[in-house]
Short mmCIF file of C-alpha atoms in Angstrom, two decimals:
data_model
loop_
_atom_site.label_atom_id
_atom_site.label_comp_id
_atom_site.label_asym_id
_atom_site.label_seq_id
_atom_site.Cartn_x
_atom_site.Cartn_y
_atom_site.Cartn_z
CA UNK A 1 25.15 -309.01 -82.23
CA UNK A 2 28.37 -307.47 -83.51
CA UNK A 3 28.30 -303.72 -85.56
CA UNK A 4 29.87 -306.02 -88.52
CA UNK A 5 26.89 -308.56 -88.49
CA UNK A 6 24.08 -305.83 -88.07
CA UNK A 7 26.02 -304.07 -91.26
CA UNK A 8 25.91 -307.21 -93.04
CA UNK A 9 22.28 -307.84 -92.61
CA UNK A 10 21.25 -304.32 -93.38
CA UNK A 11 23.25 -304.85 -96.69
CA UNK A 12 21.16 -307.97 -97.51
CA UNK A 13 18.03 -306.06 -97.26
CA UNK A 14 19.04 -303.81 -99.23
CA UNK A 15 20.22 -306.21 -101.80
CA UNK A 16 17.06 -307.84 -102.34
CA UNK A 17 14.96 -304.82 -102.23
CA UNK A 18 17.21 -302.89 -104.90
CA UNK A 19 17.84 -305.88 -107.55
CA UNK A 20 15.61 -304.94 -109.93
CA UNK A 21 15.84 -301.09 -109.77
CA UNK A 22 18.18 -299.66 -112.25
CA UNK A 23 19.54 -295.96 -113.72
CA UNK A 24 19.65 -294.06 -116.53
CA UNK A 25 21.89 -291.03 -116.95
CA UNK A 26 21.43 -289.11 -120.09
CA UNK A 27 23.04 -285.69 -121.57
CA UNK A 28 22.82 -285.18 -125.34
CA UNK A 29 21.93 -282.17 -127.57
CA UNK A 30 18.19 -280.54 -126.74
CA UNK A 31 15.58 -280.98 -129.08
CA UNK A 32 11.70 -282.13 -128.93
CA UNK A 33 11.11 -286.18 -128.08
CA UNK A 34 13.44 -286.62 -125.44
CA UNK A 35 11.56 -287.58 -122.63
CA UNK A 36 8.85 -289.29 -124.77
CA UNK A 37 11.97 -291.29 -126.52
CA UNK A 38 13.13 -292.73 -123.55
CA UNK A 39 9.89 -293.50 -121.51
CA UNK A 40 8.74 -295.52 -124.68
CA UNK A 41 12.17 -297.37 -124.46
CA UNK A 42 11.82 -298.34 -121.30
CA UNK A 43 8.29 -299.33 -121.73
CA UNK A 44 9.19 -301.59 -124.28
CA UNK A 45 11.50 -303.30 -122.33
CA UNK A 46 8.82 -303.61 -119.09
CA UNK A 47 10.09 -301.22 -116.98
CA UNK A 48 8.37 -298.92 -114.68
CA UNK A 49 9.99 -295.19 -113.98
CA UNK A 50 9.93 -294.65 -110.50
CA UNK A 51 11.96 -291.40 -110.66
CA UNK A 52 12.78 -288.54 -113.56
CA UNK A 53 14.53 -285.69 -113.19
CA UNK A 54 15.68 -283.22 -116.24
CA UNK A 55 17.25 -279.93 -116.64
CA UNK A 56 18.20 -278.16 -120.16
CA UNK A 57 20.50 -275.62 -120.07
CA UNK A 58 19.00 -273.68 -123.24
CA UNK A 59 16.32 -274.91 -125.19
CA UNK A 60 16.83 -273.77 -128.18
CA UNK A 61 20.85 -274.66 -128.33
CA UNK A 62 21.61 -276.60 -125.45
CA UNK A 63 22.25 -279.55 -123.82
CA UNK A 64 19.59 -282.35 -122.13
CA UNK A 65 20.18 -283.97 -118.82
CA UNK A 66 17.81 -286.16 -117.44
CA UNK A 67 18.21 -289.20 -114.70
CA UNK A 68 15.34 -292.05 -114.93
CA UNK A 69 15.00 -294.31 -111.70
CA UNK A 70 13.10 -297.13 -113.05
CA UNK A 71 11.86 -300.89 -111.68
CA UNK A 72 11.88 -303.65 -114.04
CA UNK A 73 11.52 -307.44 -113.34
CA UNK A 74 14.65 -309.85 -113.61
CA UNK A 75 16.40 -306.75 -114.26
CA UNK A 76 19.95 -308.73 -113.68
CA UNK A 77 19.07 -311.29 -117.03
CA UNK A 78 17.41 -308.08 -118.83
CA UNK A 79 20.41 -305.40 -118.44
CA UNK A 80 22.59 -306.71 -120.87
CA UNK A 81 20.28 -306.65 -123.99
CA UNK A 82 18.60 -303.46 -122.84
CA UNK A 83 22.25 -301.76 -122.82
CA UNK A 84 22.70 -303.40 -126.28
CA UNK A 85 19.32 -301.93 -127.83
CA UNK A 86 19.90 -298.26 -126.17
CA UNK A 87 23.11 -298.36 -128.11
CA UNK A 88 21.51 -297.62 -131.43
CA UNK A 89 19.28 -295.04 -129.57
CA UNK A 90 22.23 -293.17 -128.22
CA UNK A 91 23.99 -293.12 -131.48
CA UNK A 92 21.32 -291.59 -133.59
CA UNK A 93 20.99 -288.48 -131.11
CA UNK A 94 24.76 -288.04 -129.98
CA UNK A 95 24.01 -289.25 -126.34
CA UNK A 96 26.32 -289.75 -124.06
CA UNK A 97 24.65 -291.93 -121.48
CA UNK A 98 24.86 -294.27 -118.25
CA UNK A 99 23.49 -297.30 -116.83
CA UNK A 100 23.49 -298.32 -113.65
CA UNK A 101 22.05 -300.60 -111.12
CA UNK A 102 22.35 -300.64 -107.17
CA UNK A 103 22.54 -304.30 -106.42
CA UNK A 104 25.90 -303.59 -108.26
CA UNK A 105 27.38 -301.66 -105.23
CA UNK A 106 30.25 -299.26 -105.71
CA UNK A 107 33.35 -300.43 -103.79
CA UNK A 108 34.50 -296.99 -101.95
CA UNK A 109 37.95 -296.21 -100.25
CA UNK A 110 38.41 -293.31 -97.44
CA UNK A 111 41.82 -291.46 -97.25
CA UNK A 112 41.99 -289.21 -94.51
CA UNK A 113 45.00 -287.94 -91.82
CA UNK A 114 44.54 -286.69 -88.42
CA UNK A 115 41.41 -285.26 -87.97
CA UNK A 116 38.36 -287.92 -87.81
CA UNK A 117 35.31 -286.03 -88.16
CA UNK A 118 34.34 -286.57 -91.54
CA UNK A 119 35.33 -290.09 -91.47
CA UNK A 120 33.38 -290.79 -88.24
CA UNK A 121 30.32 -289.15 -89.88
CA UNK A 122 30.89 -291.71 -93.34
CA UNK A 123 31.35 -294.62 -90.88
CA UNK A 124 28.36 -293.46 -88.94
CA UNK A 125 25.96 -293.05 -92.23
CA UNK A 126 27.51 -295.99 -93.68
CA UNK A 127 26.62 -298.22 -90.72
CA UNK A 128 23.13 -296.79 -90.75
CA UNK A 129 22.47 -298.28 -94.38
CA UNK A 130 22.65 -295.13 -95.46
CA UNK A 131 25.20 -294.78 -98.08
CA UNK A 132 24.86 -297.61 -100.61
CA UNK A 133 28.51 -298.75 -100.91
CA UNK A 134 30.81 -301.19 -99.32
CA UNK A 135 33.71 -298.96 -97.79
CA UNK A 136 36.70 -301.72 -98.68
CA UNK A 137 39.38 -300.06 -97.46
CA UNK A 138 40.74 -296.90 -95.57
CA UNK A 139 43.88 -295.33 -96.16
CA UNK A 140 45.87 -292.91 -93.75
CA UNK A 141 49.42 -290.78 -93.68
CA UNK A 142 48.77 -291.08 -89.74
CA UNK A 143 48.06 -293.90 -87.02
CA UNK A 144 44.97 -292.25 -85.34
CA UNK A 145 42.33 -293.88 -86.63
CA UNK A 146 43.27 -297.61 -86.99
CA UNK A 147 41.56 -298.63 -83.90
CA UNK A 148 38.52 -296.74 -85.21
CA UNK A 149 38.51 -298.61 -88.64
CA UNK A 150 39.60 -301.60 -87.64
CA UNK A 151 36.67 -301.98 -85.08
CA UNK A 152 34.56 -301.78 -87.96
CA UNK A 153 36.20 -305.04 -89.89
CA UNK A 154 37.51 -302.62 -92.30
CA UNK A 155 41.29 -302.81 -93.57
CA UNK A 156 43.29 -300.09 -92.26
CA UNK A 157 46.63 -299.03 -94.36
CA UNK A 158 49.02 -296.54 -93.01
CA UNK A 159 51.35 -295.35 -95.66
CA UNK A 160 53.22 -292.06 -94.47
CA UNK A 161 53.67 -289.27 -96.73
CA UNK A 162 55.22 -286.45 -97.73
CA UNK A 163 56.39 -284.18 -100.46
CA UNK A 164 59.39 -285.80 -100.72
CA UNK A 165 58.53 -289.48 -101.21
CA UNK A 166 55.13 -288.50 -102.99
CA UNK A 167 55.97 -290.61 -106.44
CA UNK A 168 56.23 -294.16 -104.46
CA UNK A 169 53.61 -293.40 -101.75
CA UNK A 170 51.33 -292.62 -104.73
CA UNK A 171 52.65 -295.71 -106.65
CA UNK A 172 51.24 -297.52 -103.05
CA UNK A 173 48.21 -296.00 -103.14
CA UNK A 174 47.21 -296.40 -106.61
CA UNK A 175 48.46 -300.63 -106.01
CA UNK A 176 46.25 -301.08 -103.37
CA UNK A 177 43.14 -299.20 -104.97
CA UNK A 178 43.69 -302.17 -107.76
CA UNK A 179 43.76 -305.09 -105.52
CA UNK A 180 40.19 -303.43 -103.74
CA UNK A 181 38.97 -302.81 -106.88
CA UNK A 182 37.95 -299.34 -106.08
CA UNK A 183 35.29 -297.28 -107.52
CA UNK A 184 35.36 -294.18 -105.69
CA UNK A 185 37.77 -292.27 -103.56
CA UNK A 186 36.91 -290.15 -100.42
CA UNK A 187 39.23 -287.67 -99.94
CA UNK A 188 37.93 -287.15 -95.64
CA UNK A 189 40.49 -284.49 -94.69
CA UNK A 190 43.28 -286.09 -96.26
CA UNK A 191 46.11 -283.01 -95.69
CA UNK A 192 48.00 -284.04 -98.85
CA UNK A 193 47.82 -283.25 -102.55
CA UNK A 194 47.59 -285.45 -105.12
CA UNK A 195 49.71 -285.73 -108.34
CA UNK A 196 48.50 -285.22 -111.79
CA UNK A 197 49.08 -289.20 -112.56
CA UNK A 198 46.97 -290.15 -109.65
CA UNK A 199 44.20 -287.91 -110.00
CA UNK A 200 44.30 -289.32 -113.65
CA UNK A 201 43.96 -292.79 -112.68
CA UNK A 202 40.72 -292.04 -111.12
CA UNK A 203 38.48 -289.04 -113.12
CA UNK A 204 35.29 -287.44 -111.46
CA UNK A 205 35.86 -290.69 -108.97
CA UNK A 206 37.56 -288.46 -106.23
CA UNK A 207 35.78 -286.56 -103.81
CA UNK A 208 37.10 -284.03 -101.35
CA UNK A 209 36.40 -281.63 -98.60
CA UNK A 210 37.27 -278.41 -97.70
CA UNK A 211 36.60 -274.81 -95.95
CA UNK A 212 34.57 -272.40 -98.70
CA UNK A 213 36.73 -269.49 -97.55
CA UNK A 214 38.75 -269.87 -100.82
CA UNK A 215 40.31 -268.02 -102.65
CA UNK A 216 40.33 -265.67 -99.82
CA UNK A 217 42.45 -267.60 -96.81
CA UNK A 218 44.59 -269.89 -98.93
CA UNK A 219 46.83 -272.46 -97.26
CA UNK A 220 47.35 -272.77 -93.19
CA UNK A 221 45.37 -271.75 -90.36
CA UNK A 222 42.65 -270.57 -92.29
CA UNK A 223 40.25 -270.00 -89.02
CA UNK A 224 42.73 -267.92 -87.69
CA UNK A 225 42.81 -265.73 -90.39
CA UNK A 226 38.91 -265.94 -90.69
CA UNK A 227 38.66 -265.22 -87.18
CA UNK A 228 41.08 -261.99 -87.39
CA UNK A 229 39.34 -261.07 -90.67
CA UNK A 230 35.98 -261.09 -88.60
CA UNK A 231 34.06 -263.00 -90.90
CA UNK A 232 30.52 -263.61 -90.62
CA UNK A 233 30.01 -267.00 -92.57
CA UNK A 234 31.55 -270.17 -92.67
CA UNK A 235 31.12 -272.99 -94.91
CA UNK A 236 32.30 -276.52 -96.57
CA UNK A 237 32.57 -277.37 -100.16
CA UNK A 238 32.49 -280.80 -101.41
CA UNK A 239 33.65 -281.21 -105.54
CA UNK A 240 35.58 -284.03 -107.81
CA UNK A 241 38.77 -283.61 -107.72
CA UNK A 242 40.91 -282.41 -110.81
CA UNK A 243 44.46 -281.07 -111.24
CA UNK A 244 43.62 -277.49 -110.52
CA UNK A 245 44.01 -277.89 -106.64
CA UNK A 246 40.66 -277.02 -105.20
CA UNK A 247 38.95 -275.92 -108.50
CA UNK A 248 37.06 -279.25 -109.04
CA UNK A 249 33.40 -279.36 -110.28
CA UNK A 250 31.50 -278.37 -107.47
CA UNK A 251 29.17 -281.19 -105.97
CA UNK A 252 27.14 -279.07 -102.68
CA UNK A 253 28.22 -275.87 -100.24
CA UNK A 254 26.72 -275.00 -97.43
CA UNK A 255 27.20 -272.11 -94.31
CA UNK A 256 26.34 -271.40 -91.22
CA UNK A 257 26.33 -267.84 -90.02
CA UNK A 258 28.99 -266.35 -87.20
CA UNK A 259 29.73 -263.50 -85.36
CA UNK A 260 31.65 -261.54 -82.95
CA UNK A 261 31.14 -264.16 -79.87
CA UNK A 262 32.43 -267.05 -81.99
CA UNK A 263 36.89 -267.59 -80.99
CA UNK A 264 38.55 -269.70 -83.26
CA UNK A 265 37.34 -273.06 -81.25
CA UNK A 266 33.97 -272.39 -82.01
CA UNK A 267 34.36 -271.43 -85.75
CA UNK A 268 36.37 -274.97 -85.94
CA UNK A 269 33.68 -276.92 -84.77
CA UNK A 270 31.42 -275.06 -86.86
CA UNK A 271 33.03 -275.36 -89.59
CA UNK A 272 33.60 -278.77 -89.12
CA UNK A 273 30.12 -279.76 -88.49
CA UNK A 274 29.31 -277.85 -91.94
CA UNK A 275 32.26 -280.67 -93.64
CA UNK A 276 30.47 -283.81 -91.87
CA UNK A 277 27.15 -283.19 -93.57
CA UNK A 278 27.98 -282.01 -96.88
CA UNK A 279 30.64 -284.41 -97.68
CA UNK A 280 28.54 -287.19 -96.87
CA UNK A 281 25.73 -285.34 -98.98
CA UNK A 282 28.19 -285.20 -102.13
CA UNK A 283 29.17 -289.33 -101.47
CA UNK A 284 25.71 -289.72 -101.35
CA UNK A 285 24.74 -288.24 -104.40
CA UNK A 286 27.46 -289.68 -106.21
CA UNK A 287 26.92 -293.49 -105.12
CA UNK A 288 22.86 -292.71 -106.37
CA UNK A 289 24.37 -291.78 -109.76
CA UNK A 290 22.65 -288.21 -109.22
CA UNK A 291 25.24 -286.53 -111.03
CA UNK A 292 26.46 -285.46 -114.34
CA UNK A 293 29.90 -283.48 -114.50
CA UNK A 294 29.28 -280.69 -117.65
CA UNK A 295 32.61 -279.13 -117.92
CA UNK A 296 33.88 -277.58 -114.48
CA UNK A 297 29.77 -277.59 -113.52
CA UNK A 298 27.89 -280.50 -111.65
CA UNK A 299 23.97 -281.25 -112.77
CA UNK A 300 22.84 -282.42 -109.58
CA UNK A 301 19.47 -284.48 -109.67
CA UNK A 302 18.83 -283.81 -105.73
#
C-alpha cells in the first residue's frame, strides 16, 4: 500500500468520525450568563458539549473567551439554521463569534527554503493523521525538497525569490494560493519576508517559525553569536504573522537549556529540534480552532 493511499484512508476515518462534531469560538464583553447562555443554546438545538474552555481577562471590565467542542446529530443539515439563530444571540451581547466544523477541513499550504526540518516534521504529523488538514500545496525559493514533496502526491512549486523581484514573485504566490483555495499558510523556515499586501491578503492565517533569541541576535548567524555570547537557553517561537517582522501574536515558545559543552552544531540541532515541535504545536492548535487573537495576544484553549 502506497504512503498516499494509507493517508487517504486515515482521512476517511476521520471524516466519518468528526461529521457531526462542531466549534464554537466566543469573545464578547464579561458579564454573568455567559456560559449558562450558550449551553442552553446548544441544548436547544440537540447538541452535546464535549469540550469548554473559558478565560476572562477581568471580571468586572473585561472581555469573555470561551471555546465549546460540542456533538450534535446531522450536524451538516443543522449548521446552517443554528448559525442563523446564534445571530440574534451574538447581536444582543456584542459577540464576536466563530463556527466551525472539522469534516470541513482547512486546505493548508507550506512555504519553506533550504532547510527541511520543520517541513519533514509537518509531513511526518500530517501523514500520521495528526494534523487535521489537507496540505494542497508546497511552495519553495529553492529545489531541495521537490523530491521530498512530490513523493508524497503533493504539488511542488518552485518560484525563486529575492528582494529584487519580490512584487511579481508575491503576485505568484498569492495566484496560486487562489487556485488551492488556501486557508492557512505555513511559513516552515521560509528565509524571506513578506510584503505588507501579502500578509494582508491572508490575516492571523500565516504562521511562522523562528529562534526566541530576539531582539537580542537580530538577523544572520544568530547561533554564532549565541554561541560567542555563551548563552544558556535556546528556544523557538511560533506566532501569526503581521507587518511588524517578527512581532506577531505569539501562538507557543519553548527552550531547552545549554551550556559550555554545546559548539554551534549542537545548539543548531537543538534549536532546531525546539522549531519541529512547536511549530507543529501552533498548526495544530490553529487547525482545532483553539485560538483567539486579542490584540498582539493569543488566548490559547490548550
Amino acid at each position: 500500500m502506497s504512503i498516499k493511499t494509507e493517508v487517504e484512508m486515515k482521512l476517511k476515518q476521520q471524516g466519518n468520525q468528526s461529521e457531526n462534531r462542531g466549534r464554537l469560538l466566543v469573545k464578547c464583553p464579561d458579564k454573568p450568563g455567559i456560559v449558562s447562555m450558550l449551553s442552553t443554546f446548544l441544548l436547544n438545538h440537540d447538541s452535546n458539549i464535549i469540550e469548554s474552555s473559558q478565560y476572562s481577562n477581568d471580571p468586572e471590565k473585561g472581555n469573555f473567551f470561551i471555546r465549546m467542542e460540542f456533538y450534535c446529530e446531522n450536524l451538516k443539515e443543522k449548521s446552517a439554521q443554528m448559525e442563523s439563530d446564534f445571530e440574534e444571540i451574538a447581536t444582543n451581547h456584542s459577540m464576536d463569534y466563530h463556527f466551525s466544523y472539522e469534516s470541513e477541513r482547512k486546505r493548508t499550504a507550506i512555504f519553506v527554503s533550504k532547510e527541511p526540518h520543520c517541513l519533514m516534521e509537518l509531513l511526518w504529523e500530517w501523514q500520521n493523521g495528526d494534523l487535521d488538514t489537507d496540505i494542497v500545496v508546497v511552495v519553495s525559493n529553492h529545489e531541495d525538497a521537490r523530491v521530498m514533496v512530490e513523493s508524497l502526491g503533493i504539488p511542488f512549486h518552485y518560484i525563486p525569490a529575492n528582494k529584487d523581484i519580490r512584487k511579481k514573485v508575491e503576485e505568484e504566490q498569492i495566484r496560486l494560493m487562489e487556485e488551492y483555495s488556501v486557508d492557512l499558510l505555513i511559513l516552515a523556515r521560509y528565509m524571506q519576508i513578506l510584503t505588507p499586501d501579502f500578509v494582508n491578503h491572508f490575516q492571523h492565517r500565516i504562521i511562522n517559525i523562528h529562534h526566541s533569541f530576539l531582539p537580542a541576535f537580530i538577523g544572520a548567524r544568530p547561533y554564532e553569536r549565541a554561541y560567542d555570547r555563551g548563552v544558556k537557553l535556546i528556544g523557538a517561537t511560533s506566532h501569526y504573522v503581521t507587518n511588524n517582522l517578527d512581532e506577531g501574536p505569539i501562538i507557543e515558545q519553548d527552550i531547552e537549556r545549554v551550556d559550555h559543552r554545546d559548539d554551534v552544531i549542537d545548539l543548531k540541532k537543538i534549536g532546531s529540534r525546539i522549531e519541529r515541535r512547536v511549530l507543529a504545536k501552533a498548526v495544530k492548535w490553529h487547525l482545532e480552532n483553539r485560538i483567539i487573537v486579542e490584540g498582539n495576544k493569543t488566548i490559547v484553549f490548550h
